[in-house]
Every structure is written in structure tokens, then in C-alpha cells.
JSON list of C-alpha atoms in Angstrom, two decimals:
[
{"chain": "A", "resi": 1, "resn": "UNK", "atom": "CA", "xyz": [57.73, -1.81, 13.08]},
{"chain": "A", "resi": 2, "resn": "UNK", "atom": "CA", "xyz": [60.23, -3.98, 15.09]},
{"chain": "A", "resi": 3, "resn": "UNK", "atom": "CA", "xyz": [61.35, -0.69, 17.29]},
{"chain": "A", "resi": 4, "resn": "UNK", "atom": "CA", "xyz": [57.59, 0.03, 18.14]},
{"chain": "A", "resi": 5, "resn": "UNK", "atom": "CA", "xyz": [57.35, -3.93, 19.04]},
{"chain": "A", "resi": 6, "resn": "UNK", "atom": "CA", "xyz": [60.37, -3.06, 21.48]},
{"chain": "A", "resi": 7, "resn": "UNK", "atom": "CA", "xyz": [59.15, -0.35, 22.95]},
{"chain": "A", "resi": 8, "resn": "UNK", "atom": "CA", "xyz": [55.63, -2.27, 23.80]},
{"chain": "A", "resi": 9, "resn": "UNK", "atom": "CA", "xyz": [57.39, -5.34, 25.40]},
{"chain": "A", "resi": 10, "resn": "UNK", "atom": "CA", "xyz": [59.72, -3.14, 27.09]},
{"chain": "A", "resi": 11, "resn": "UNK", "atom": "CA", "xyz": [56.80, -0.48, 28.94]},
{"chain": "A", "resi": 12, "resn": "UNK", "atom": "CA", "xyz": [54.90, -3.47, 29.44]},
{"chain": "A", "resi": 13, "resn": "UNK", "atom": "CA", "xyz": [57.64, -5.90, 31.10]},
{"chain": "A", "resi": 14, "resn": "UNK", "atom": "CA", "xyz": [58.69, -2.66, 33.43]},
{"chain": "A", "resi": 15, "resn": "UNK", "atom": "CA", "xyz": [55.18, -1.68, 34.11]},
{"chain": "A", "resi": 16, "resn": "UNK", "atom": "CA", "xyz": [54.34, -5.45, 35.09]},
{"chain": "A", "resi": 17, "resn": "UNK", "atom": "CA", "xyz": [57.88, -5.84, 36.74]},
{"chain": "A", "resi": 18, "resn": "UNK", "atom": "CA", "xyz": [57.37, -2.88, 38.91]},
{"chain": "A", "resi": 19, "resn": "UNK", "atom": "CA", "xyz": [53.71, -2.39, 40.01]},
{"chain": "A", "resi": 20, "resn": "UNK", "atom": "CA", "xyz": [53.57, -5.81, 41.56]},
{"chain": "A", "resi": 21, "resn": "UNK", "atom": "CA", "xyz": [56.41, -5.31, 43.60]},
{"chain": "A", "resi": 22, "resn": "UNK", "atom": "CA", "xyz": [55.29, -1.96, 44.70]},
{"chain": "A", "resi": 23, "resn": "UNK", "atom": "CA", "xyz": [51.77, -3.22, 45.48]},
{"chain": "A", "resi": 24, "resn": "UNK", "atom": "CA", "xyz": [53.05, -5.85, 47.32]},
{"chain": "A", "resi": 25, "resn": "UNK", "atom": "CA", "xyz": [55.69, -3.76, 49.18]},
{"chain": "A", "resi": 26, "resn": "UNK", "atom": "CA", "xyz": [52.18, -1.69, 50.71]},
{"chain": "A", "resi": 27, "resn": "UNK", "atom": "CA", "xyz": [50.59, -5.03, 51.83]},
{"chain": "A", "resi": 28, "resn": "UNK", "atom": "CA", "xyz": [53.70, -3.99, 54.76]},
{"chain": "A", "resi": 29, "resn": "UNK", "atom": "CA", "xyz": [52.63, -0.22, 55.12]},
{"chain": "A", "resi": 30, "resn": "UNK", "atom": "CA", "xyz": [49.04, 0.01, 53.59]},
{"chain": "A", "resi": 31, "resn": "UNK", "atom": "CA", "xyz": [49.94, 3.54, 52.32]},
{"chain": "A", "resi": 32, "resn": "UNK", "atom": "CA", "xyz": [48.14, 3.09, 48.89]},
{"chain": "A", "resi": 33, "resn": "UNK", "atom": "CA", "xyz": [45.09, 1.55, 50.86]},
{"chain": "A", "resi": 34, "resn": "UNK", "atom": "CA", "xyz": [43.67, -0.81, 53.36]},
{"chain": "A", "resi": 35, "resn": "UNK", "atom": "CA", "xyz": [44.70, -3.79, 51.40]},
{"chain": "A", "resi": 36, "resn": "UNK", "atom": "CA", "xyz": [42.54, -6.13, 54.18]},
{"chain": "A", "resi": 37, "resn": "UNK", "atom": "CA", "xyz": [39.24, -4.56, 53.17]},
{"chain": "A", "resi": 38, "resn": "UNK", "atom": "CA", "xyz": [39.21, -6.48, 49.84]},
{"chain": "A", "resi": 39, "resn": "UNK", "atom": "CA", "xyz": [39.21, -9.96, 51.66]},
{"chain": "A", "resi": 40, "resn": "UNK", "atom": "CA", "xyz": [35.72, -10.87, 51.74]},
{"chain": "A", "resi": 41, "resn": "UNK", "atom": "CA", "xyz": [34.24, -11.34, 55.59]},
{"chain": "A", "resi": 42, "resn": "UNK", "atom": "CA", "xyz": [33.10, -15.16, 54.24]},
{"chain": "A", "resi": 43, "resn": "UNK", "atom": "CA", "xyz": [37.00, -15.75, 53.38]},
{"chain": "A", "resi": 44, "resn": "UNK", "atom": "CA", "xyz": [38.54, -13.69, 56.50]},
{"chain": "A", "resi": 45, "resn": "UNK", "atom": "CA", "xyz": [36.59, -16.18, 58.67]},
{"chain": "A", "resi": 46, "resn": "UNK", "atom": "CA", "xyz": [38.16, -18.99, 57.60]},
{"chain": "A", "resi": 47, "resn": "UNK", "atom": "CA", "xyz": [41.79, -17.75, 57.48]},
{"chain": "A", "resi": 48, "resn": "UNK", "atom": "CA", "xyz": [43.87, -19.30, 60.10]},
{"chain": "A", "resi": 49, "resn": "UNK", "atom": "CA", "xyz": [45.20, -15.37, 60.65]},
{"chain": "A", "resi": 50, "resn": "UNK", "atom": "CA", "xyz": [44.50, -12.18, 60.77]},
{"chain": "A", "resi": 51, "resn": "UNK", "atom": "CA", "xyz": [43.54, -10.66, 56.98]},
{"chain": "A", "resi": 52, "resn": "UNK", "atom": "CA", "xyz": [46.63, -8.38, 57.47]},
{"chain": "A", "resi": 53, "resn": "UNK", "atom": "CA", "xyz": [48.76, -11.71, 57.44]},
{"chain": "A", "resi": 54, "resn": "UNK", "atom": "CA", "xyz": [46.92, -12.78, 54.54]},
{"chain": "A", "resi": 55, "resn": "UNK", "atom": "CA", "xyz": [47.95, -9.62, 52.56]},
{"chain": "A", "resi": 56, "resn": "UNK", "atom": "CA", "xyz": [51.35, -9.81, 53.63]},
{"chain": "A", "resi": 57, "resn": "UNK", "atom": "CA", "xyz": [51.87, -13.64, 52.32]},
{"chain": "A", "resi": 58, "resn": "UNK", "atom": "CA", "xyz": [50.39, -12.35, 49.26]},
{"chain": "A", "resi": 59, "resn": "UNK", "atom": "CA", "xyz": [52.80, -8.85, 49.19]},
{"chain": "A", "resi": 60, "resn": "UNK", "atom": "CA", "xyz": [55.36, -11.35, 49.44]},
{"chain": "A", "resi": 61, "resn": "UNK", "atom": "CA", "xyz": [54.14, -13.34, 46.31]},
{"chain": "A", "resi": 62, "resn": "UNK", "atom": "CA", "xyz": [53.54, -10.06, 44.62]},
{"chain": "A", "resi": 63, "resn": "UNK", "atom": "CA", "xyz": [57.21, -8.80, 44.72]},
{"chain": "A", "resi": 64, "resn": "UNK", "atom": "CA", "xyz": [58.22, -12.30, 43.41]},
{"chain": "A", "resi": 65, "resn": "UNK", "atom": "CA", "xyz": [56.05, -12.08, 40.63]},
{"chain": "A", "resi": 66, "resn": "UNK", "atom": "CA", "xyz": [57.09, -8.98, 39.57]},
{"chain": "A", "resi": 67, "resn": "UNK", "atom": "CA", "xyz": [60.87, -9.55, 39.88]},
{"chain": "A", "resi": 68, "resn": "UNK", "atom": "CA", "xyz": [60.51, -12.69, 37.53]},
{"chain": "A", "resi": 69, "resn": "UNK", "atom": "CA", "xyz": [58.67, -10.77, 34.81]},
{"chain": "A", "resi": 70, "resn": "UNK", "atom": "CA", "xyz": [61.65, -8.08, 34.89]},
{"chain": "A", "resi": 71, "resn": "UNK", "atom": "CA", "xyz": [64.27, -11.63, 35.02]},
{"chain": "A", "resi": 72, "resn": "UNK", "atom": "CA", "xyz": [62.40, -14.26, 33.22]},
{"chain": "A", "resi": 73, "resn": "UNK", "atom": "CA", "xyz": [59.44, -11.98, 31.49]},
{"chain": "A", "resi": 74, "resn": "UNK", "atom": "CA", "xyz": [57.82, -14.92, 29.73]},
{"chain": "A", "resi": 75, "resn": "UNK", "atom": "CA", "xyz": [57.04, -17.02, 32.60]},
{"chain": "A", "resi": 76, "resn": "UNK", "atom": "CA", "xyz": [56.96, -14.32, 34.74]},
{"chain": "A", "resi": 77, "resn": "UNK", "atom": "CA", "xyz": [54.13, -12.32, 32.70]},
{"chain": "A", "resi": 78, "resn": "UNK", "atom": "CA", "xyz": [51.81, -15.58, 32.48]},
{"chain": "A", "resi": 79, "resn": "UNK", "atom": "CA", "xyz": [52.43, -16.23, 36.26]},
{"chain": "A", "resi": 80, "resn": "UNK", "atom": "CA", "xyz": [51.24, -12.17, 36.85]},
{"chain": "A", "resi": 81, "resn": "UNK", "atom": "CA", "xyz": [48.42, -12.49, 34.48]},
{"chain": "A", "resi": 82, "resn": "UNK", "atom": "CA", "xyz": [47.04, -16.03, 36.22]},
{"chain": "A", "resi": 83, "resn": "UNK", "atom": "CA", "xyz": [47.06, -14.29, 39.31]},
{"chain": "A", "resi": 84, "resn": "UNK", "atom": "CA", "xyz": [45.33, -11.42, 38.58]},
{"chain": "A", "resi": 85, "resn": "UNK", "atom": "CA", "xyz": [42.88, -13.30, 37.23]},
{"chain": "A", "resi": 86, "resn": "UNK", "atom": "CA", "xyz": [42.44, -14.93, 40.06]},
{"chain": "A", "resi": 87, "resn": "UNK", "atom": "CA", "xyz": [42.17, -11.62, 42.19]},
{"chain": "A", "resi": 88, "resn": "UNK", "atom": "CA", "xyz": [39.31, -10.19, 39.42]},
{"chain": "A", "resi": 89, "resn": "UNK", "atom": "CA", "xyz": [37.39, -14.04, 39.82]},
{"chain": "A", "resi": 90, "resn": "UNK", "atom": "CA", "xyz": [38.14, -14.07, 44.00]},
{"chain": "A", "resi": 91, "resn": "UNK", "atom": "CA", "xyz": [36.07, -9.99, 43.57]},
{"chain": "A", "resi": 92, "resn": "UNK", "atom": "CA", "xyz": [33.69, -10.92, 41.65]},
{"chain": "A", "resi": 93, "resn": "UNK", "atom": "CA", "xyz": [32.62, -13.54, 42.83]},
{"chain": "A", "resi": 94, "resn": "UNK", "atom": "CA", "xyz": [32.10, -12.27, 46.45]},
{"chain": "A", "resi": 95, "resn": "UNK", "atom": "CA", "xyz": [30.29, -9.21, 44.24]},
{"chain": "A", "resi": 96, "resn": "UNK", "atom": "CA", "xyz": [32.47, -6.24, 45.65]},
{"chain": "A", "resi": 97, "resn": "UNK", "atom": "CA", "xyz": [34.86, -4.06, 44.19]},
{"chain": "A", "resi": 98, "resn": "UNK", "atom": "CA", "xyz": [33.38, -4.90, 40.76]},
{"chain": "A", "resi": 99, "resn": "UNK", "atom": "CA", "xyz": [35.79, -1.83, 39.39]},
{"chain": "A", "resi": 100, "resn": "UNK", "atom": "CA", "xyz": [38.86, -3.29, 40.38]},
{"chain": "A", "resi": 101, "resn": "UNK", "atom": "CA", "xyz": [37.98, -6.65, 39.14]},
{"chain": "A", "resi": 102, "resn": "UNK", "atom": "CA", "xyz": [37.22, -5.21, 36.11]},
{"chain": "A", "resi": 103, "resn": "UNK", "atom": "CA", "xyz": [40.63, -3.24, 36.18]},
{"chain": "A", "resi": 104, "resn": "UNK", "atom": "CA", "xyz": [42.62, -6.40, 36.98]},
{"chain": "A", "resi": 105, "resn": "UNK", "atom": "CA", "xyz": [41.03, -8.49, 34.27]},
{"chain": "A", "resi": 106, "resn": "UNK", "atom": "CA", "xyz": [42.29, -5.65, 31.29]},
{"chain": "A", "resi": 107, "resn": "UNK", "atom": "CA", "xyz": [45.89, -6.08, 33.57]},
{"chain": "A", "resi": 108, "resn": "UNK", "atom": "CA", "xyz": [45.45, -9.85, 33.49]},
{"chain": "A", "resi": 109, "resn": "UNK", "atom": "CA", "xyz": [44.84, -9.90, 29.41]},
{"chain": "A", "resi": 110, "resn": "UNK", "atom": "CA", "xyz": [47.78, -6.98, 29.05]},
{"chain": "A", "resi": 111, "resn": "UNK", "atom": "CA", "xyz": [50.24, -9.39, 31.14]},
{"chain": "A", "resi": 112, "resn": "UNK", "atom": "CA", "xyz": [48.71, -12.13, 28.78]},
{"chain": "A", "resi": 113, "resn": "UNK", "atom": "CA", "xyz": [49.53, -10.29, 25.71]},
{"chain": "A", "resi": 114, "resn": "UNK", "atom": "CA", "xyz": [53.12, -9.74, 27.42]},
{"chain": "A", "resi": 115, "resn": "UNK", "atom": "CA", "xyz": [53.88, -13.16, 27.57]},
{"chain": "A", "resi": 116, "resn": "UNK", "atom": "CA", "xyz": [52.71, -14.09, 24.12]},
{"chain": "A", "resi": 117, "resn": "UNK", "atom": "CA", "xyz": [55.02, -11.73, 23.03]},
{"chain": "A", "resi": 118, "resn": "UNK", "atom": "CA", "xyz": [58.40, -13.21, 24.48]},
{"chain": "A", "resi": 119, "resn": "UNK", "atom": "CA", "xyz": [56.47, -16.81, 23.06]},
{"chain": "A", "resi": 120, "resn": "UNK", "atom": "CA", "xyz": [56.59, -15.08, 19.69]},
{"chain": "A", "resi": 121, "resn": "UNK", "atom": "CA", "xyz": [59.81, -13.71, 20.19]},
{"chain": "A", "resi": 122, "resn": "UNK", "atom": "CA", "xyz": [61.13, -17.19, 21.32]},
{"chain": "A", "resi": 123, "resn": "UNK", "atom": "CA", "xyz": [59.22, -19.36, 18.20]},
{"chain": "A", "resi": 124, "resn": "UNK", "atom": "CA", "xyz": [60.71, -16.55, 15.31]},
{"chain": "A", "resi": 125, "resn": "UNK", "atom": "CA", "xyz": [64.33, -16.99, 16.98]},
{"chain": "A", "resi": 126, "resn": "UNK", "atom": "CA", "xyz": [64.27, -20.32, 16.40]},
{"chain": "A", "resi": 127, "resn": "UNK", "atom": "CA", "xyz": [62.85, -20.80, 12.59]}
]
């Protein structure tokens, strides 16, 4: 039971390690997609820059989120699954791209689950 435990925490600190800093790597190049065209017009109004500078600022929060969970994978796992909560809530509730915010709330609860794990992990090393 305790190597299939492993092997959980282990696909799910590399897959939550790893996608966010690739995602946020293509808020630079947009290869994946036009990362811009999920900022709502309501919320591109009121930046103080152009969307694309948005997405960059929040590539560049991306990649740090992702290289905590692969250093620090407790913290770093809540602080991924807070923000993609946040993503799925900012989507849904400017009612677009209902899919992904769906998609990111399951990632959200999986990064979640991630982090519990290392708290588990933690509480039985120390009893």
C-alpha cells in the first residue's frame, strides 16, 4: 500500500511541478493558445496594460508555483490549488470557458489532495 501511496504523491507532485511552469513558460510564446482571450473584456478594461502583460505577470507566477511544489510540495501544492481556484471562480464568473473552469476546479481539488498528502505524511512522521 505505502509504494502505491508513493507513486500517487510522486505523478502528482511532477505533474503539478511541471504543467504550471510549462503553461506559464507559453504566456511568453502563446504556442499552446492565445492565453489573452481568457481575460474577460470587463477585466481587460481595467488593466493598467495590455492583457498580454497581464498573462505574462501571471506566466511568471505560474513557473514559481510550480517550482515550489517540485521544492517545497506541501506549500507549494496548496498555493497551485488556491490559484486555480481562483482561475475556475475568475471563468465562471464572467460565464465563459465554462470547460476549463470546470477542468481547473478537478486540478484545483487534485493539487488539494496533493498537499493533504505531504500534511499526512508530515503529522504520521511525527507521532
Amino acid at each position: 500500500m505505502d509504494s502505491n501511496v508513493q507513486l500517487v504523491k510522486n505523478v502528482l507532485k511532477y505533474t503539478f511541478g511541471l504543467v504550471p511552469i510549462v503553461a506559464g513558460l507559453d504566456k511568453f510564446a502563446n504556442i499552446l493558445t492565445n492565453w489573452s482571450q481568457y481575460i474577460s473584456d470587463g477585466f481587460a478594461e481595467i488593466l493598467p496594460f495590455e492583457p498580454s502583460t497581464f498573462m505574462m505577470i501571471v506566466g511568471i507566477i505560474e513557473i514559481l508555483a510550480g517550482i515550489l511544489v517540485l521544492t517545497h510540495t506541501k506549500v507549494g501544492a496548496y498555493i497551485v490549488s488556491a490559484w486555480l481556484t481562483v482561475i475556475a471562480l475568475s471563468l465562471l464568473f464572467s460565464w465563459s470557458y465554462i470547460d476549463v473552469a470546470v477542468r481547473d476546479l478537478v486540478m484545483a481539488i487534485s493539487a488539494f489532495c496533493l498537499a493533504r498528502l505531504y500534511e499526512k505524511n508530515a503529522t504520521k512522521a511525527n507521532n
